[in-house]
Amino acid sequence: EVQVVESGGGLVQAGRSLRLSCVASGFSFDDYAMHWVRQAPGKGLEWVSGINWSSGRTGYADSVKGRFTISRDNAKNSLYLQMKSLRAEDTALYYCAKDMARGIRGDFDCWGQGTLVTVSS
Amino acid sequence: DIVMTQSPLSLPVTPGEPASISCRSSQSLLQSDGYNYLDWYVQKPGQSPQLLIYLGSIGASGVPDRFSGSGSGTDFTLKISRVEAEDVGVYYCMQALQTPLTFGQGTRLQIK
């Protein structure tokens, strides 16, 4: 079964850091781009960041550029999101999502259950 | 950034009736390869989003054929031929042409 499982969320003070992880199984992880998408409470979906299959290309939303860093370890079938200088507006459920392509294309055909990040001001 | 605009934002539908959601992009999503880089997702209550349609009109694996995507350039439509109770949820379009990838505001489909 193709699945991704997020972890690492929690309650953190504004200005602090947090690192999210996503472990994949059921597919060849190093053949696909991966992404983080978030959803603030009661709000819509917001793409946060994506990384291609080889880590050769990354992309970020303007709202997190310079503060968040996406990375992956293909040997561990794992995706990461290092979040620094957290703000109250970063409070959200963070989803890990698998792309259907090697490059950053979108087409998220597998989503995790999400990990909740709450930033207190 | 590409802005995605959906309408309507709320859609009450009687079971068995058709439904249609519109999505417009601030710039063309049609690439030189002939594909429109537009996805449709649904988020059912209490669940993670799931992919319905990609590249404008291709149904994702396991998606019932009552769901179809159409359109090109900047105007797109998701159609449900006959709505069922299990289709309740929020529907999002998303442009996959360029980063930052951007979603529409979402359309909440409710059963009358």
mmCIF file of C-alpha atoms in Angstrom:
data_model
loop_
_atom_site.group_PDB
_atom_site.id
_atom_site.type_symbol
_atom_site.label_atom_id
_atom_site.label_comp_id
_atom_site.label_asym_id
_atom_site.label_seq_id
_atom_site.Cartn_x
_atom_site.Cartn_y
_atom_site.Cartn_z
ATOM 1 C CA GLU A 1 0.000 0.000 0.000
ATOM 2 C CA VAL A 2 1.297 3.427 -0.972
ATOM 3 C CA GLN A 3 1.404 5.648 2.082
ATOM 4 C CA VAL A 4 3.161 8.552 3.733
ATOM 5 C CA VAL A 5 3.180 9.257 7.467
ATOM 6 C CA GLU A 6 4.049 12.617 8.980
ATOM 7 C CA SER A 7 5.447 13.329 12.432
ATOM 8 C CA GLY A 8 7.165 16.079 14.375
ATOM 9 C CA GLY A 9 4.334 18.533 14.918
ATOM 10 C CA GLY A 10 3.579 20.118 18.269
ATOM 11 C CA LEU A 11 3.186 23.304 20.253
ATOM 12 C CA VAL A 12 6.053 25.768 19.857
ATOM 13 C CA GLN A 13 6.646 29.389 20.789
ATOM 14 C CA ALA A 14 6.873 32.052 18.135
ATOM 15 C CA GLY A 15 10.420 32.538 16.925
ATOM 16 C CA ARG A 16 11.442 28.959 17.658
ATOM 17 C CA SER A 17 12.172 26.077 15.287
ATOM 18 C CA LEU A 18 10.596 22.727 14.496
ATOM 19 C CA ARG A 19 11.424 19.887 12.135
ATOM 20 C CA LEU A 20 8.743 17.819 10.451
ATOM 21 C CA SER A 21 9.372 14.352 9.036
ATOM 22 C CA CYS A 22 7.510 12.175 6.561
ATOM 23 C CA VAL A 23 8.247 8.492 6.021
ATOM 24 C CA ALA A 24 7.095 6.870 2.785
ATOM 25 C CA SER A 25 6.330 3.245 2.009
ATOM 26 C CA GLY A 26 4.810 1.148 -0.737
ATOM 27 C CA PHE A 27 6.512 2.920 -3.663
ATOM 28 C CA SER A 28 9.958 3.768 -4.998
ATOM 29 C CA PHE A 29 10.509 6.950 -3.008
ATOM 30 C CA ASP A 30 13.504 8.107 -5.062
ATOM 31 C CA ASP A 31 11.428 8.103 -8.265
ATOM 32 C CA TYR A 32 9.089 10.913 -7.227
ATOM 33 C CA ALA A 33 9.039 14.534 -6.161
ATOM 34 C CA MET A 34 7.553 15.239 -2.730
ATOM 35 C CA HIS A 35 5.750 18.191 -1.186
ATOM 36 C CA TRP A 36 4.460 19.803 1.979
ATOM 37 C CA VAL A 37 0.978 21.330 1.924
ATOM 38 C CA ARG A 38 -0.621 22.995 4.933
ATOM 39 C CA GLN A 39 -4.109 23.872 6.089
ATOM 40 C CA ALA A 40 -4.732 26.470 8.769
ATOM 41 C CA PRO A 41 -7.698 25.721 11.064
ATOM 42 C CA GLY A 42 -10.927 26.139 9.133
ATOM 43 C CA LYS A 43 -9.104 27.398 6.039
ATOM 44 C CA GLY A 44 -8.171 26.108 2.597
ATOM 45 C CA LEU A 45 -5.082 24.366 1.273
ATOM 46 C CA GLU A 46 -1.744 26.132 0.841
ATOM 47 C CA TRP A 47 1.258 24.601 -0.909
ATOM 48 C CA VAL A 48 4.340 25.162 1.249
ATOM 49 C CA SER A 49 7.283 23.541 -0.501
ATOM 50 C CA GLY A 50 8.333 20.859 -2.960
ATOM 51 C CA ILE A 51 11.511 18.947 -3.835
ATOM 52 C CA ASN A 52 12.311 16.901 -6.916
ATOM 53 C CA TRP A 53 13.414 13.282 -6.845
ATOM 54 C CA SER A 54 17.147 14.016 -6.599
ATOM 55 C CA SER A 55 17.017 17.086 -4.323
ATOM 56 C CA GLY A 56 18.333 19.047 -7.287
ATOM 57 C CA ARG A 57 15.427 21.457 -7.307
ATOM 58 C CA THR A 58 13.279 22.897 -4.558
ATOM 59 C CA GLY A 59 10.443 25.418 -4.431
ATOM 60 C CA TYR A 60 8.805 27.448 -1.674
ATOM 61 C CA ALA A 61 5.736 29.548 -1.069
ATOM 62 C CA ASP A 62 6.544 33.237 -0.646
ATOM 63 C CA SER A 63 5.162 33.074 2.901
ATOM 64 C CA VAL A 64 7.880 30.626 4.045
ATOM 65 C CA LYS A 65 10.808 31.422 1.767
ATOM 66 C CA GLY A 66 13.960 32.025 3.776
ATOM 67 C CA ARG A 67 12.491 30.461 6.930
ATOM 68 C CA PHE A 68 11.650 26.890 5.862
ATOM 69 C CA THR A 69 13.955 24.342 4.230
ATOM 70 C CA ILE A 70 12.792 21.157 2.544
ATOM 71 C CA SER A 71 15.071 18.151 2.208
ATOM 72 C CA ARG A 72 14.912 14.431 1.621
ATOM 73 C CA ASP A 73 16.939 11.312 2.348
ATOM 74 C CA ASN A 74 16.206 8.733 -0.337
ATOM 75 C CA ALA A 75 18.120 6.041 1.556
ATOM 76 C CA LYS A 76 15.664 6.450 4.438
ATOM 77 C CA ASN A 77 12.539 7.032 2.302
ATOM 78 C CA SER A 78 12.106 10.256 4.233
ATOM 79 C CA LEU A 79 11.098 13.843 3.590
ATOM 80 C CA TYR A 80 11.776 16.711 5.983
ATOM 81 C CA LEU A 81 10.707 20.291 6.583
ATOM 82 C CA GLN A 82 12.941 22.414 8.801
ATOM 83 C CA MET A 83 10.933 25.379 10.030
ATOM 84 C CA LYS A 84 12.661 28.368 11.646
ATOM 85 C CA SER A 85 11.451 31.719 12.994
ATOM 86 C CA LEU A 86 7.966 30.310 13.364
ATOM 87 C CA ARG A 87 5.032 32.720 13.423
ATOM 88 C CA ALA A 88 1.475 32.436 14.679
ATOM 89 C CA GLU A 89 0.311 32.344 11.046
ATOM 90 C CA ASP A 90 2.292 29.116 10.512
ATOM 91 C CA THR A 91 -0.208 27.309 12.750
ATOM 92 C CA ALA A 92 -1.700 24.587 10.564
ATOM 93 C CA LEU A 93 -2.038 20.911 9.788
ATOM 94 C CA TYR A 94 0.950 20.021 7.629
ATOM 95 C CA TYR A 95 0.454 17.335 5.009
ATOM 96 C CA CYS A 96 3.152 15.384 3.218
ATOM 97 C CA ALA A 97 2.157 14.617 -0.373
ATOM 98 C CA LYS A 98 3.638 12.475 -3.143
ATOM 99 C CA ASP A 99 3.924 13.878 -6.660
ATOM 100 C CA MET A 100 3.159 11.739 -9.706
ATOM 101 C CA ALA A 101 6.324 12.958 -11.424
ATOM 102 C CA ARG A 102 10.055 13.109 -10.747
ATOM 103 C CA GLY A 103 10.035 16.865 -11.119
ATOM 104 C CA ILE A 104 8.005 19.354 -9.105
ATOM 105 C CA ARG A 105 4.749 19.171 -11.052
ATOM 106 C CA GLY A 106 1.907 18.891 -8.567
ATOM 107 C CA ASP A 107 -0.568 16.029 -9.090
ATOM 108 C CA PHE A 108 -0.495 14.835 -5.489
ATOM 109 C CA ASP A 109 -1.729 11.243 -5.647
ATOM 110 C CA CYS A 110 -0.958 10.270 -2.050
ATOM 111 C CA TRP A 111 -1.448 12.376 1.083
ATOM 112 C CA GLY A 112 -0.674 11.654 4.702
ATOM 113 C CA GLN A 113 -2.979 12.316 7.623
ATOM 114 C CA GLY A 114 -1.055 15.429 8.563
ATOM 115 C CA THR A 115 0.846 16.639 11.615
ATOM 116 C CA LEU A 116 -0.404 19.637 13.566
ATOM 117 C CA VAL A 117 1.863 22.591 14.239
ATOM 118 C CA THR A 118 0.649 25.181 16.725
ATOM 119 C CA VAL A 119 2.675 28.354 17.199
ATOM 120 C CA SER A 120 1.936 30.385 20.300
ATOM 121 C CA SER A 121 2.619 34.092 20.267
ATOM 122 C CA ASP B 1 2.050 34.110 -8.648
ATOM 123 C CA ILE B 2 -0.892 32.505 -10.455
ATOM 124 C CA VAL B 3 -4.211 33.287 -8.778
ATOM 125 C CA MET B 4 -6.918 30.612 -8.862
ATOM 126 C CA THR B 5 -10.553 31.647 -8.495
ATOM 127 C CA GLN B 6 -13.372 29.131 -7.944
ATOM 128 C CA SER B 7 -17.121 29.540 -8.181
ATOM 129 C CA PRO B 8 -19.457 28.989 -6.568
ATOM 130 C CA LEU B 9 -18.008 28.791 -3.069
ATOM 131 C CA SER B 10 -21.034 26.860 -1.821
ATOM 132 C CA LEU B 11 -22.997 24.340 -3.868
ATOM 133 C CA PRO B 12 -26.137 22.628 -2.542
ATOM 134 C CA VAL B 13 -27.123 19.697 -4.755
ATOM 135 C CA THR B 14 -29.949 17.162 -4.752
ATOM 136 C CA PRO B 15 -28.741 13.532 -4.940
ATOM 137 C CA GLY B 16 -28.903 12.213 -8.481
ATOM 138 C CA GLU B 17 -28.616 15.694 -9.975
ATOM 139 C CA PRO B 18 -25.521 16.993 -11.807
ATOM 140 C CA ALA B 19 -23.093 19.516 -10.328
ATOM 141 C CA SER B 20 -20.526 21.827 -11.842
ATOM 142 C CA ILE B 21 -17.657 23.841 -10.339
ATOM 143 C CA SER B 22 -15.759 26.517 -12.206
ATOM 144 C CA CYS B 23 -12.097 27.417 -11.783
ATOM 145 C CA ARG B 24 -10.283 30.291 -13.448
ATOM 146 C CA SER B 25 -6.563 30.997 -13.463
ATOM 147 C CA SER B 26 -4.913 34.410 -13.792
ATOM 148 C CA GLN B 27 -2.719 33.076 -16.595
ATOM 149 C CA SER B 28 -2.909 30.244 -19.077
ATOM 150 C CA LEU B 29 -2.145 26.771 -17.754
ATOM 151 C CA LEU B 30 -1.740 25.309 -21.255
ATOM 152 C CA GLN B 31 1.786 24.130 -21.918
ATOM 153 C CA SER B 32 3.522 23.466 -25.227
ATOM 154 C CA ASP B 33 3.106 19.726 -24.630
ATOM 155 C CA GLY B 34 -0.637 20.188 -25.057
ATOM 156 C CA TYR B 35 -1.531 19.583 -21.431
ATOM 157 C CA ASN B 36 -3.268 21.960 -19.076
ATOM 158 C CA TYR B 37 -1.505 21.882 -15.707
ATOM 159 C CA LEU B 38 -4.636 21.928 -13.585
ATOM 160 C CA ASP B 39 -5.644 19.464 -10.854
ATOM 161 C CA TRP B 40 -8.851 18.901 -8.942
ATOM 162 C CA TYR B 41 -8.912 17.614 -5.358
ATOM 163 C CA VAL B 42 -11.667 16.824 -2.893
ATOM 164 C CA GLN B 43 -11.402 16.923 0.869
ATOM 165 C CA LYS B 44 -14.178 14.939 2.469
ATOM 166 C CA PRO B 45 -15.148 15.726 6.067
ATOM 167 C CA GLY B 46 -12.434 14.688 8.501
ATOM 168 C CA GLN B 47 -10.183 13.342 5.752
ATOM 169 C CA SER B 48 -7.045 14.338 3.903
ATOM 170 C CA PRO B 49 -7.454 15.705 0.375
ATOM 171 C CA GLN B 50 -7.468 13.238 -2.507
ATOM 172 C CA LEU B 51 -6.680 13.689 -6.178
ATOM 173 C CA LEU B 52 -9.651 13.532 -8.564
ATOM 174 C CA ILE B 53 -8.389 14.907 -11.876
ATOM 175 C CA TYR B 54 -4.909 15.834 -13.117
ATOM 176 C CA LEU B 55 -3.617 17.535 -16.252
ATOM 177 C CA GLY B 56 -7.016 19.129 -16.640
ATOM 178 C CA SER B 57 -9.014 16.088 -17.663
ATOM 179 C CA ILE B 58 -7.348 12.810 -16.668
ATOM 180 C CA GLY B 59 -9.134 10.886 -13.947
ATOM 181 C CA ALA B 60 -6.947 9.691 -11.088
ATOM 182 C CA SER B 61 -6.822 6.021 -10.236
ATOM 183 C CA GLY B 62 -9.969 4.755 -8.547
ATOM 184 C CA VAL B 63 -12.013 7.899 -9.193
ATOM 185 C CA PRO B 64 -15.610 7.125 -10.295
ATOM 186 C CA ASP B 65 -16.331 8.017 -13.907
ATOM 187 C CA ARG B 66 -19.136 10.358 -12.853
ATOM 188 C CA PHE B 67 -16.331 12.894 -12.221
ATOM 189 C CA SER B 68 -14.923 14.679 -15.265
ATOM 190 C CA GLY B 69 -12.655 17.649 -15.869
ATOM 191 C CA SER B 70 -12.688 19.936 -18.871
ATOM 192 C CA GLY B 71 -11.457 23.300 -20.085
ATOM 193 C CA SER B 72 -8.280 24.825 -21.395
ATOM 194 C CA GLY B 73 -6.128 27.886 -20.952
ATOM 195 C CA THR B 74 -7.635 29.823 -18.079
ATOM 196 C CA ASP B 75 -11.139 28.362 -17.702
ATOM 197 C CA PHE B 76 -11.811 24.937 -16.253
ATOM 198 C CA THR B 77 -14.786 22.953 -15.001
ATOM 199 C CA LEU B 78 -15.253 19.952 -12.750
ATOM 200 C CA LYS B 79 -18.495 18.109 -13.409
ATOM 201 C CA ILE B 80 -20.234 15.438 -11.413
ATOM 202 C CA SER B 81 -22.790 13.738 -13.614
ATOM 203 C CA ARG B 82 -24.970 12.444 -10.747
ATOM 204 C CA VAL B 83 -24.172 13.557 -7.222
ATOM 205 C CA GLU B 84 -24.156 10.951 -4.479
ATOM 206 C CA ALA B 85 -24.225 11.494 -0.715
ATOM 207 C CA GLU B 86 -20.554 10.416 -0.451
ATOM 208 C CA ASP B 87 -19.501 13.347 -2.684
ATOM 209 C CA VAL B 88 -19.997 15.832 0.167
ATOM 210 C CA GLY B 89 -16.829 17.797 0.810
ATOM 211 C CA VAL B 90 -14.719 20.738 -0.294
ATOM 212 C CA TYR B 91 -13.429 20.728 -3.870
ATOM 213 C CA TYR B 92 -10.216 22.547 -4.782
ATOM 214 C CA CYS B 93 -8.560 23.310 -8.074
ATOM 215 C CA MET B 94 -4.792 23.774 -8.135
ATOM 216 C CA GLN B 95 -2.446 25.005 -10.822
ATOM 217 C CA ALA B 96 0.587 22.783 -11.353
ATOM 218 C CA LEU B 97 2.230 24.933 -14.033
ATOM 219 C CA GLN B 98 4.756 26.781 -11.926
ATOM 220 C CA THR B 99 5.896 27.297 -8.371
ATOM 221 C CA PRO B 100 4.538 28.484 -6.115
ATOM 222 C CA LEU B 101 1.756 25.978 -6.766
ATOM 223 C CA THR B 102 -1.531 27.662 -5.878
ATOM 224 C CA PHE B 103 -5.001 26.431 -4.918
ATOM 225 C CA GLY B 104 -8.428 27.935 -5.405
ATOM 226 C CA GLN B 105 -10.431 28.955 -2.324
ATOM 227 C CA GLY B 106 -12.438 25.744 -2.346
ATOM 228 C CA THR B 107 -16.085 24.957 -3.142
ATOM 229 C CA ARG B 108 -18.175 23.302 -0.450
ATOM 230 C CA LEU B 109 -20.585 20.754 -1.933
ATOM 231 C CA GLN B 110 -23.556 19.975 0.285
ATOM 232 C CA ILE B 111 -26.485 17.649 -0.136
ATOM 233 C CA LYS B 112 -29.921 19.269 -0.151
#
